[in-house]
Short mmCIF file of C-alpha atoms in Angstrom, two decimals:
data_model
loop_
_atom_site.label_atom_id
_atom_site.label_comp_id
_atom_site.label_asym_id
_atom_site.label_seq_id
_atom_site.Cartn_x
_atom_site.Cartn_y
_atom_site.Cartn_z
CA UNK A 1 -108.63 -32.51 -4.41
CA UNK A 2 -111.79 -34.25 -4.83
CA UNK A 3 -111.76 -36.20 -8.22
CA UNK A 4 -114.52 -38.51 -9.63
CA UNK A 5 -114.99 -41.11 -12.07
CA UNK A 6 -118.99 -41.50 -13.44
CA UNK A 7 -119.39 -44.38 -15.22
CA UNK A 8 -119.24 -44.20 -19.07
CA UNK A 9 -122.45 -43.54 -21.01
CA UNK A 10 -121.99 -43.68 -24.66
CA UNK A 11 -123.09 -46.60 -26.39
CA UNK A 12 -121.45 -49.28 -25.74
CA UNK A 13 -118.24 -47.41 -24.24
CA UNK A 14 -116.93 -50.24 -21.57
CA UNK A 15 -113.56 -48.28 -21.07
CA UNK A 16 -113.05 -46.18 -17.26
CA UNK A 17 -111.30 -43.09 -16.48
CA UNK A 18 -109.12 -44.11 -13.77
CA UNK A 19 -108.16 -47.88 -13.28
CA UNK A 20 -108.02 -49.43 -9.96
CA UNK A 21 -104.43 -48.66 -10.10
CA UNK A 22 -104.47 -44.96 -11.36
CA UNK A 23 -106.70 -44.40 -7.97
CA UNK A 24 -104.28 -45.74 -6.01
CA UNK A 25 -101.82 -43.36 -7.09
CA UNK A 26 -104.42 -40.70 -6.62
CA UNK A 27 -104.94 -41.73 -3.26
CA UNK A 28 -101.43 -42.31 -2.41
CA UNK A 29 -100.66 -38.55 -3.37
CA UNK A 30 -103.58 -37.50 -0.75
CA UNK A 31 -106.65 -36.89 -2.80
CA UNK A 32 -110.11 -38.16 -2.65
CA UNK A 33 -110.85 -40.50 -5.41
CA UNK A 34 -115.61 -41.07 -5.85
CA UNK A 35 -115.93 -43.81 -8.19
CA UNK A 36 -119.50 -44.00 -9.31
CA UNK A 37 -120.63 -47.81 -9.01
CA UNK A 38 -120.42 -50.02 -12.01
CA UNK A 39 -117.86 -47.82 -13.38
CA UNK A 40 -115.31 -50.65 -14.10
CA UNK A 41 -117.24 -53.50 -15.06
CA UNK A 42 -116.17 -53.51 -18.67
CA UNK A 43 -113.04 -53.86 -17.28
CA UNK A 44 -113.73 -56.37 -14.38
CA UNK A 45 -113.08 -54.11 -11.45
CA UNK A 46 -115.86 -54.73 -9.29
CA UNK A 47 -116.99 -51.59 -6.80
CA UNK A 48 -114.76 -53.60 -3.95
CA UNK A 49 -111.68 -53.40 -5.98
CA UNK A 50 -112.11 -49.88 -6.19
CA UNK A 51 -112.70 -49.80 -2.17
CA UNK A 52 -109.62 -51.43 -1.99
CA UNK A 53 -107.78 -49.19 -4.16
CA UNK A 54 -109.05 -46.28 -1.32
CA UNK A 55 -111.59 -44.63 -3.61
CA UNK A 56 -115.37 -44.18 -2.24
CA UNK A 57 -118.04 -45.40 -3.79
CA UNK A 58 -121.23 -42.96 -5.33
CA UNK A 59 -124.91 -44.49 -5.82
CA UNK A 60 -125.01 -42.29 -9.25
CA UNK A 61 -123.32 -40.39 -11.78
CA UNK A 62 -125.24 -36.98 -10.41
CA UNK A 63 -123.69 -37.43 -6.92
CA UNK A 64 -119.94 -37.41 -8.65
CA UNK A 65 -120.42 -34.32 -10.78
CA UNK A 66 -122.07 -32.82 -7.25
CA UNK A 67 -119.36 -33.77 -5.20
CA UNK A 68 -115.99 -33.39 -7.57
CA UNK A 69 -113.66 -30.55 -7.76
CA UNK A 70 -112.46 -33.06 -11.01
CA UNK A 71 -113.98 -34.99 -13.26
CA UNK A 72 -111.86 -37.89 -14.99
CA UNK A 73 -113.46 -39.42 -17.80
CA UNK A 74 -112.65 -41.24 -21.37
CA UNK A 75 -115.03 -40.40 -23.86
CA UNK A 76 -116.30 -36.72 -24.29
CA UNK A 77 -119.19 -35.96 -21.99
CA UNK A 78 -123.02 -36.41 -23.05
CA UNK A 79 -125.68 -33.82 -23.09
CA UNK A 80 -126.72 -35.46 -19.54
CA UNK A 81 -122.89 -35.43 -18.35
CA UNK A 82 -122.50 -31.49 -19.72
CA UNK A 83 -125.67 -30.44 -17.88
CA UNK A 84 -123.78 -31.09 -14.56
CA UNK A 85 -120.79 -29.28 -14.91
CA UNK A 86 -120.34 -26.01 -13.13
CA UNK A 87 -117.61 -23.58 -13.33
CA UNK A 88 -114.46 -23.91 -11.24
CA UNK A 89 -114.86 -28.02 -12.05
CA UNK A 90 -112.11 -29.69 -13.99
CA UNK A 91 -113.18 -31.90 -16.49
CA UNK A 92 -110.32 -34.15 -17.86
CA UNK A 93 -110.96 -36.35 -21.05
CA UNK A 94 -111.32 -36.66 -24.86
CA UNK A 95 -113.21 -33.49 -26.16
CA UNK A 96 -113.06 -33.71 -29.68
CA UNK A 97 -114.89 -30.50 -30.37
CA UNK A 98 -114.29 -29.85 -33.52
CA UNK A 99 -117.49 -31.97 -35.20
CA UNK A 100 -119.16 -31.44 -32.34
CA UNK A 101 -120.38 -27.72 -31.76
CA UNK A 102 -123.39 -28.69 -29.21
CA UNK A 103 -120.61 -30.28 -27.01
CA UNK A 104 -118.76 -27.16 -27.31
CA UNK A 105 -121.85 -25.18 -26.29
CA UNK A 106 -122.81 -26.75 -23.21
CA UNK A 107 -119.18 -26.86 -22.42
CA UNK A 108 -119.05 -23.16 -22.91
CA UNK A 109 -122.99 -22.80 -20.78
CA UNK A 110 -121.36 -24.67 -17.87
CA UNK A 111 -118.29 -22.37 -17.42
CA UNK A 112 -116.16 -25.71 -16.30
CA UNK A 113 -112.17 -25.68 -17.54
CA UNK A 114 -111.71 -28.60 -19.49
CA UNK A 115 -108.77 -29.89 -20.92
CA UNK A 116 -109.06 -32.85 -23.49
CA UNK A 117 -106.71 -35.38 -23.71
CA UNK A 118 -106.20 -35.16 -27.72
CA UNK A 119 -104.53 -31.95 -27.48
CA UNK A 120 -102.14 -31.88 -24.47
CA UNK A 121 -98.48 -32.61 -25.97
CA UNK A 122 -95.27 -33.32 -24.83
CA UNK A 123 -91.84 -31.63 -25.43
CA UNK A 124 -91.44 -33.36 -28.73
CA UNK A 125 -94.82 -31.70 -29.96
CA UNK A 126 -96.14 -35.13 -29.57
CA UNK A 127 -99.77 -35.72 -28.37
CA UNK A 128 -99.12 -38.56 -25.49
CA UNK A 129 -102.36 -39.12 -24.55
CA UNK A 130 -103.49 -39.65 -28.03
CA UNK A 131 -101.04 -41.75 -28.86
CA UNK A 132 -101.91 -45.12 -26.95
CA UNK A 133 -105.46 -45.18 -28.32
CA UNK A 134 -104.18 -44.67 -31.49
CA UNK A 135 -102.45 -47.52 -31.48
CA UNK A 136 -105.09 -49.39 -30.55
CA UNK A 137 -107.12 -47.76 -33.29
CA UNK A 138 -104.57 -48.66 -35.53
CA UNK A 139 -104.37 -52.00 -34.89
CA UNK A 140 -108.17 -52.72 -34.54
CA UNK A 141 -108.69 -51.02 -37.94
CA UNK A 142 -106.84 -54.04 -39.78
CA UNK A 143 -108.82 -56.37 -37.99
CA UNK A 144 -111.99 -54.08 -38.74
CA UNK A 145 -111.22 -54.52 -42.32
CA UNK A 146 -110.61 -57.72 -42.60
CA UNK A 147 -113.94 -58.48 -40.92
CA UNK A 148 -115.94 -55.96 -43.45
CA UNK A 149 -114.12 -57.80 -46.25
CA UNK A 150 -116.43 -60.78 -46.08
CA UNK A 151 -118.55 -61.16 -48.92
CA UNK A 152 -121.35 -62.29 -46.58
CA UNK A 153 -121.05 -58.48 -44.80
CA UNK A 154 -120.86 -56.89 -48.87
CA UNK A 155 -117.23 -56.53 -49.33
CA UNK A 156 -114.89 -58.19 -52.02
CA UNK A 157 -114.66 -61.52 -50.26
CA UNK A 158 -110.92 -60.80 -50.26
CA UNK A 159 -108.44 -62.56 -47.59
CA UNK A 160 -106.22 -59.39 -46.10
CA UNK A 161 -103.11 -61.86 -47.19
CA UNK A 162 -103.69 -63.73 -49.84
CA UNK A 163 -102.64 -67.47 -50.10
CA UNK A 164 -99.65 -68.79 -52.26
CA UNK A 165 -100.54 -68.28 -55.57
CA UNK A 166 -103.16 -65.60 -54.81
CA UNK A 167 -102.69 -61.82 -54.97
CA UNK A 168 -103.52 -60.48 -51.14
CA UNK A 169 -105.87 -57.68 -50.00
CA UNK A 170 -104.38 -54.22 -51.15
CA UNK A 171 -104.35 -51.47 -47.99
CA UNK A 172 -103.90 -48.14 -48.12
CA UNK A 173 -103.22 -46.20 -44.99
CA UNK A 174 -103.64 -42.22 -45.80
CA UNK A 175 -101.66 -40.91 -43.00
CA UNK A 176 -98.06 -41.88 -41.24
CA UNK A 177 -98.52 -41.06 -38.16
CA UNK A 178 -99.47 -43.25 -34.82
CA UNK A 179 -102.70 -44.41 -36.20
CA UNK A 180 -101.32 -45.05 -39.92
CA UNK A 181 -98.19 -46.74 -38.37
CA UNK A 182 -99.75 -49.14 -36.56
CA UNK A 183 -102.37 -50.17 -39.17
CA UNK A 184 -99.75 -50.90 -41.84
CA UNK A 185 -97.69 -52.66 -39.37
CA UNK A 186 -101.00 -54.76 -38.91
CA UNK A 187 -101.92 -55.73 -42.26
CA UNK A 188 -98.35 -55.75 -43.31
CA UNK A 189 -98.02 -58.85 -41.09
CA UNK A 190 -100.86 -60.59 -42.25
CA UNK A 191 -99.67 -60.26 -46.00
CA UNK A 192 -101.23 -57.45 -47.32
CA UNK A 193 -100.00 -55.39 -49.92
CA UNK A 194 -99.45 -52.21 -47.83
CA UNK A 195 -99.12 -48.21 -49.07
CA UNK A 196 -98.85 -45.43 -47.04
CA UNK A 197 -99.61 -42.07 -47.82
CA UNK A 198 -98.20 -38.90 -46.07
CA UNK A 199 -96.90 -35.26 -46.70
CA UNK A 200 -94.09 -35.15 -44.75
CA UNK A 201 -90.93 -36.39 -46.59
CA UNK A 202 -89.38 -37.15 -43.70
CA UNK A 203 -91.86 -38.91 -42.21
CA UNK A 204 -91.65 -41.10 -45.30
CA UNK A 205 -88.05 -41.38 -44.97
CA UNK A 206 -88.81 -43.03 -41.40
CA UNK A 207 -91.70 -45.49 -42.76
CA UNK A 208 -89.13 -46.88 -44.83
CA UNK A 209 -86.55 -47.32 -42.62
CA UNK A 210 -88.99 -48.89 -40.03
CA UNK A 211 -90.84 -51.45 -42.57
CA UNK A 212 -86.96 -52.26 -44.41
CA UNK A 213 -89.53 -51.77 -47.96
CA UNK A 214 -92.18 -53.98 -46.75
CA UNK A 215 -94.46 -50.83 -47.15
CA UNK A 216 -94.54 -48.44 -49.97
CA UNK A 217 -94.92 -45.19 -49.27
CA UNK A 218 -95.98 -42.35 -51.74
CA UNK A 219 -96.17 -38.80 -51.38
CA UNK A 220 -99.59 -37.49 -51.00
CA UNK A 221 -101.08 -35.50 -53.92
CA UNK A 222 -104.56 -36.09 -55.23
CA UNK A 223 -103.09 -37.86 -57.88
CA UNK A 224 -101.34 -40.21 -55.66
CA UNK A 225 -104.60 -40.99 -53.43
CA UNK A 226 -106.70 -41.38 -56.59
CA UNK A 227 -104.38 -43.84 -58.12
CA UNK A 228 -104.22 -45.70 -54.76
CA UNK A 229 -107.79 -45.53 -53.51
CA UNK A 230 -109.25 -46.72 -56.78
CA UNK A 231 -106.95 -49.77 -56.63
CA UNK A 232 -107.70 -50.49 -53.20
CA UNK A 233 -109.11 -52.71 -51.05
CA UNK A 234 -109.22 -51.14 -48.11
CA UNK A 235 -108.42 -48.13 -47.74
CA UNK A 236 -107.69 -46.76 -43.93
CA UNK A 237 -107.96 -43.13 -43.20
CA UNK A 238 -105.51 -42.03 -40.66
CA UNK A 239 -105.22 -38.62 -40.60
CA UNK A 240 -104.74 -36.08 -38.20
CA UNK A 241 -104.84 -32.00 -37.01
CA UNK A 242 -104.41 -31.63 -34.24
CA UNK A 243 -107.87 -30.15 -32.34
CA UNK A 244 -109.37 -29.32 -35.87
CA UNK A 245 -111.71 -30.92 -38.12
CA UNK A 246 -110.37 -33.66 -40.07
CA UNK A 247 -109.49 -33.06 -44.02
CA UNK A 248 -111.79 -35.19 -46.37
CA UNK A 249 -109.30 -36.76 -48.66
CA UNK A 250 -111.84 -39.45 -50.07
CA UNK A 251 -114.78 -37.70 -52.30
CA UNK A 252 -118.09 -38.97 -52.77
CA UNK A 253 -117.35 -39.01 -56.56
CA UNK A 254 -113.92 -41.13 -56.01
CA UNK A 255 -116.11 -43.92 -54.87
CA UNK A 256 -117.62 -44.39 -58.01
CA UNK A 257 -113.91 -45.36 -59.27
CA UNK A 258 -113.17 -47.92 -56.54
CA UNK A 259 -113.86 -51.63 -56.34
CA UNK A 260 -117.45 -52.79 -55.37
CA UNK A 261 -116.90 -54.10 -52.37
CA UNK A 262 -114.21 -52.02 -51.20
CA UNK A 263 -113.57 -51.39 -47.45
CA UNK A 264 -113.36 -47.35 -46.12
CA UNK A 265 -112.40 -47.48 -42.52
CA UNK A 266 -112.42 -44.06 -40.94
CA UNK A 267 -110.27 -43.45 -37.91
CA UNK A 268 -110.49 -40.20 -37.91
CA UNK A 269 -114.52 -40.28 -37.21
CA UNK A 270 -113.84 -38.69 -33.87
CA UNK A 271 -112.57 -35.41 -35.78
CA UNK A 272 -115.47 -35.16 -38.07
CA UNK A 273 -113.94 -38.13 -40.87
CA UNK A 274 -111.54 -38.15 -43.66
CA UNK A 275 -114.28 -39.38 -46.03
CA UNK A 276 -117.08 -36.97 -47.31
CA UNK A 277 -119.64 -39.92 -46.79
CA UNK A 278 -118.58 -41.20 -43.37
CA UNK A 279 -120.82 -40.67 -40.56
CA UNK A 280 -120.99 -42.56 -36.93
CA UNK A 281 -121.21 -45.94 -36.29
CA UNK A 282 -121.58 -47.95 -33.07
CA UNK A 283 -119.77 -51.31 -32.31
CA UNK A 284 -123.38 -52.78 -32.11
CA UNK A 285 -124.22 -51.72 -36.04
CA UNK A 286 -120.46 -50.85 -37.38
CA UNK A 287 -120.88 -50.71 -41.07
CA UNK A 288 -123.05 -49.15 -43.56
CA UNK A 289 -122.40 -48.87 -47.57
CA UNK A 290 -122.65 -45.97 -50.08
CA UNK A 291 -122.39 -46.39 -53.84
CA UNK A 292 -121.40 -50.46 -53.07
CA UNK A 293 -118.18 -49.22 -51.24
CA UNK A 294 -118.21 -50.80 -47.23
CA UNK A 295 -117.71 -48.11 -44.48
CA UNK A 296 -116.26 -49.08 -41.34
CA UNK A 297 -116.62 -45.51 -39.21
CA UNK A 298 -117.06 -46.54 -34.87
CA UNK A 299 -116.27 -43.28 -33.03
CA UNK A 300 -115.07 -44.89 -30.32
CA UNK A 301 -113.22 -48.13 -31.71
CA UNK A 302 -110.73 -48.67 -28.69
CA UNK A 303 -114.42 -49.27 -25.67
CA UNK A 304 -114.05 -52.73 -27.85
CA UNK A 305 -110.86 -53.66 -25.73
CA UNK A 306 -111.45 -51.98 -22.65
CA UNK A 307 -108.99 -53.69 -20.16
CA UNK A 308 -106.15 -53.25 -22.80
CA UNK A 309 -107.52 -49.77 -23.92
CA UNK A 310 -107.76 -48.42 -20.25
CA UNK A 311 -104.37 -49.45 -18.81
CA UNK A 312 -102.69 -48.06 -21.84
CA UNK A 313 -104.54 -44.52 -21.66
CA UNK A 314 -104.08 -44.60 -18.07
CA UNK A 315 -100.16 -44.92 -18.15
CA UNK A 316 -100.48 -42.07 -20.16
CA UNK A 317 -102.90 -39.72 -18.70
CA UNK A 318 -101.96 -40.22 -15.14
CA UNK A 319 -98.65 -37.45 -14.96
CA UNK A 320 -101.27 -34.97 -16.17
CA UNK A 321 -104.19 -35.88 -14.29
CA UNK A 322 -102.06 -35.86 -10.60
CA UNK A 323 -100.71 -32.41 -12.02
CA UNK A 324 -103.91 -30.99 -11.99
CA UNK A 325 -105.22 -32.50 -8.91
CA UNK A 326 -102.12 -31.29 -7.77
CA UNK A 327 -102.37 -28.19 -8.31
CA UNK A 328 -105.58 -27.54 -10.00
CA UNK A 329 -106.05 -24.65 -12.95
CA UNK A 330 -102.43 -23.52 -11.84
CA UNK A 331 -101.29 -26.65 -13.37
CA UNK A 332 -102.30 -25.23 -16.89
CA UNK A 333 -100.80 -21.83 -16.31
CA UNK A 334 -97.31 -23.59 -15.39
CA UNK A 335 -97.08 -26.67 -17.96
CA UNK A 336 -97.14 -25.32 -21.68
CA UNK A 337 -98.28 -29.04 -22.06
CA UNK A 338 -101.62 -28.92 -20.29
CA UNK A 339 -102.23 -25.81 -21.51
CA UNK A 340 -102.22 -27.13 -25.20
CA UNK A 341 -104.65 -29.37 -23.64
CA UNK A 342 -107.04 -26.58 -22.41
CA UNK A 343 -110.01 -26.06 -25.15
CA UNK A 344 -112.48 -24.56 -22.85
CA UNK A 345 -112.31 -22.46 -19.81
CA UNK A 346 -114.55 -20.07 -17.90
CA UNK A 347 -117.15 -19.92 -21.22
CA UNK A 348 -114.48 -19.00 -24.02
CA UNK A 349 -112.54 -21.45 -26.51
CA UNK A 350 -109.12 -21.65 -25.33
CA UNK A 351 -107.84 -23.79 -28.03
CA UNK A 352 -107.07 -22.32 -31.39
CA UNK A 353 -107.73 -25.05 -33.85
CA UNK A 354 -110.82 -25.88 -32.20
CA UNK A 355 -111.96 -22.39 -32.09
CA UNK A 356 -111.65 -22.00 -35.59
CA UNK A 357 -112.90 -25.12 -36.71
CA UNK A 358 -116.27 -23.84 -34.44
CA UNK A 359 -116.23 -20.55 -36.17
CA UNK A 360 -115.89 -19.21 -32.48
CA UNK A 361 -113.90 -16.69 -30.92
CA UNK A 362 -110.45 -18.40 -29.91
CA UNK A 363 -109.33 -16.59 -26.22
CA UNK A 364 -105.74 -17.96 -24.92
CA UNK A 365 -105.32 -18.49 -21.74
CA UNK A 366 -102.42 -15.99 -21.96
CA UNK A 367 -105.01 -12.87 -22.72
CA UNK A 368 -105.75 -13.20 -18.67
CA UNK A 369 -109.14 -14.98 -18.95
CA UNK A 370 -107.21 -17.83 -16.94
CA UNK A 371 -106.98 -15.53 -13.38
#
């Protein structure tokens, strides 16, 4: 198969879709690998280490959606990017449809199959290609916060942990999955005073046994994130469904009752937010205050780390992206796993969630629009 890798376009998005080592493996497995040029300098792989690696080299982004049966990407594609699709072509990368019903359209104008990487599971009901940028997500948002703590950026002028004698920051994470795991294990080991807030018991039950007490956890009712989010320092917004909007758990009104200065980072941005007054930010202008409360809200936190970011989300996409150049759309109809990943294909919504969160028509793959 021929598979190519434009170079990202979204503001300041330094990541790439296939390292210099993913293309080997493409290579090595006997497909043809277009690299448009420039693609990995965020990541310092010059157009010769791609060479090396076997892949070809393309002048622009226009000749890789020409010449591609797929496209590999990391971020979801821009009105430009959707333009060029065509139907038949295999687009592989984050979607994140839900917020984002233009996307959806020109996906749905261009008739291309694509699967996004925030949907495709594993046998555990996982989502493995979400999960390494979470963690990275995770982690950053700690370091976000602490940053958009300064009293010189308008937050409290708190330290994350404290000093002897002095009370540290007080984090809550609302959400206990990858994202919310990682963040608490962050500002848990710089000192902070740490709460986690999920619905699933059991979940809970695990939190505990992973941070020995370290953490408190609490059961999430709106009583419970009131009493926690007014207290707060920072408060870190975690949550997840998977392929849907995300659930605003932090009101407008509730900010009124929080201290001035407080820090909001939303890591679910990419889903639409988990706070009624969060809207995108860019790593270039990354915060932005409503009613004296600090939002932290980059859609695309992990392009800050690129070589760390890419490697990780390429040990995890690569299985899934040789199955489909593998095999191409037959790879969907035979993995249940790539075809949880499938949101879009031949000009109908293939992925339930999103399709409701749309307001669109949802059409399975198993109704025999797939042939």
């Amino acid at each position: 198969m021929r598979v190519g890798v434009p170079k990202e376009i979204k503001v300041q998005e330094y990541r790439v879709g296939l390292t210099p080592g993913a293309v080997r493996e493409y290579v090595a497995a006997g497909h043809q690998v277009t690299v448009e040029t420039g693609a990995g300098s965020g990541i310092g792989a010059s157009d010769e280490v791609y060479q090396r690696a076997g892949a070809a080299i393309a002048e622009s982004a226009r000749d890789i959606f020409a010449s591609s049966d797929m496209i590999v990407k990391v971020k979801e594609p821009q009105k430009s990017e959707w333009a060029q699709l065509r139907e038949s072509q295999i687009l592989f990368t984050y979607l994140h449809l839900a917020p984002d019903p233009e996307q959806a359209k020109g996906l749905l104008a261009s008739g291309c199959t694509a699967v996004a990487y925030e949907t495709v599971t594993d046998a555990a009901g996982h989502l493995p290609l979400l999960a390494p940028m979470s963690e990275v997500a995770g982690r950053l948002a700690v370091e976000a916060a602490g940053a958009a703590l300064k009293r010189s950026v308008g937050g409290r002028g708190v330290l994350l942990g404290g000093v002897p004698g002095v009370q540290p920051a007080r984090v809550v994470v609302l959400g206990g999955g990858v994202v919310g795991t990682q963040a608490a294990r962050m500002a848990a080991g710089l000192g902070a005073e740490v709460t986690v807030i999920d619905r699933s018991i059991p979940r809970l039950r695990e939190l505990d046994d992973v941070f020995l007490g370290r953490v408190r956890t609490r059961f999430s009712t709106i009583e419970a994130v009131e009493d926690e989010v007014f207290a707060a320092d920072v408060v870190i917004g975690a949550v997840l469904v998977p392929g849907a909007s995300a659930p605003k758990l932090v009101t407008r009104a509730m900010l009124k009752s929080m201290r001035p200065g407080a820090v909001l980072v939303d890591v679910a941005i990419d889903q639409g937010g988990c706070f009624e007054t969060s809207h995108p930010t860019t790593h270039a202008d990354p915060t932005y205050q409503v009613d004296g409360i600090v939002h932290y809200c980059v859609a695309n936190m992990p392009g800050a780390v690129p070589v760390t970011s890419s490697q990780g989300l390429n040990n995890a996409t690569l299985p899934f992206g040789l199955m489909l150049a593998n095999k191409g759309f037959a790879a969907v109809l035979e993995n249940p796993h790539l075809r949880n990943g499938l949101n879009v294909h031949r000009g109908r919504i293939t992925n339930k969630a999103v399709a409701e969160s749309l307001g669109l028509e949802f059409a399975p793959v198993e109704s025999g629009l797939a042939a």
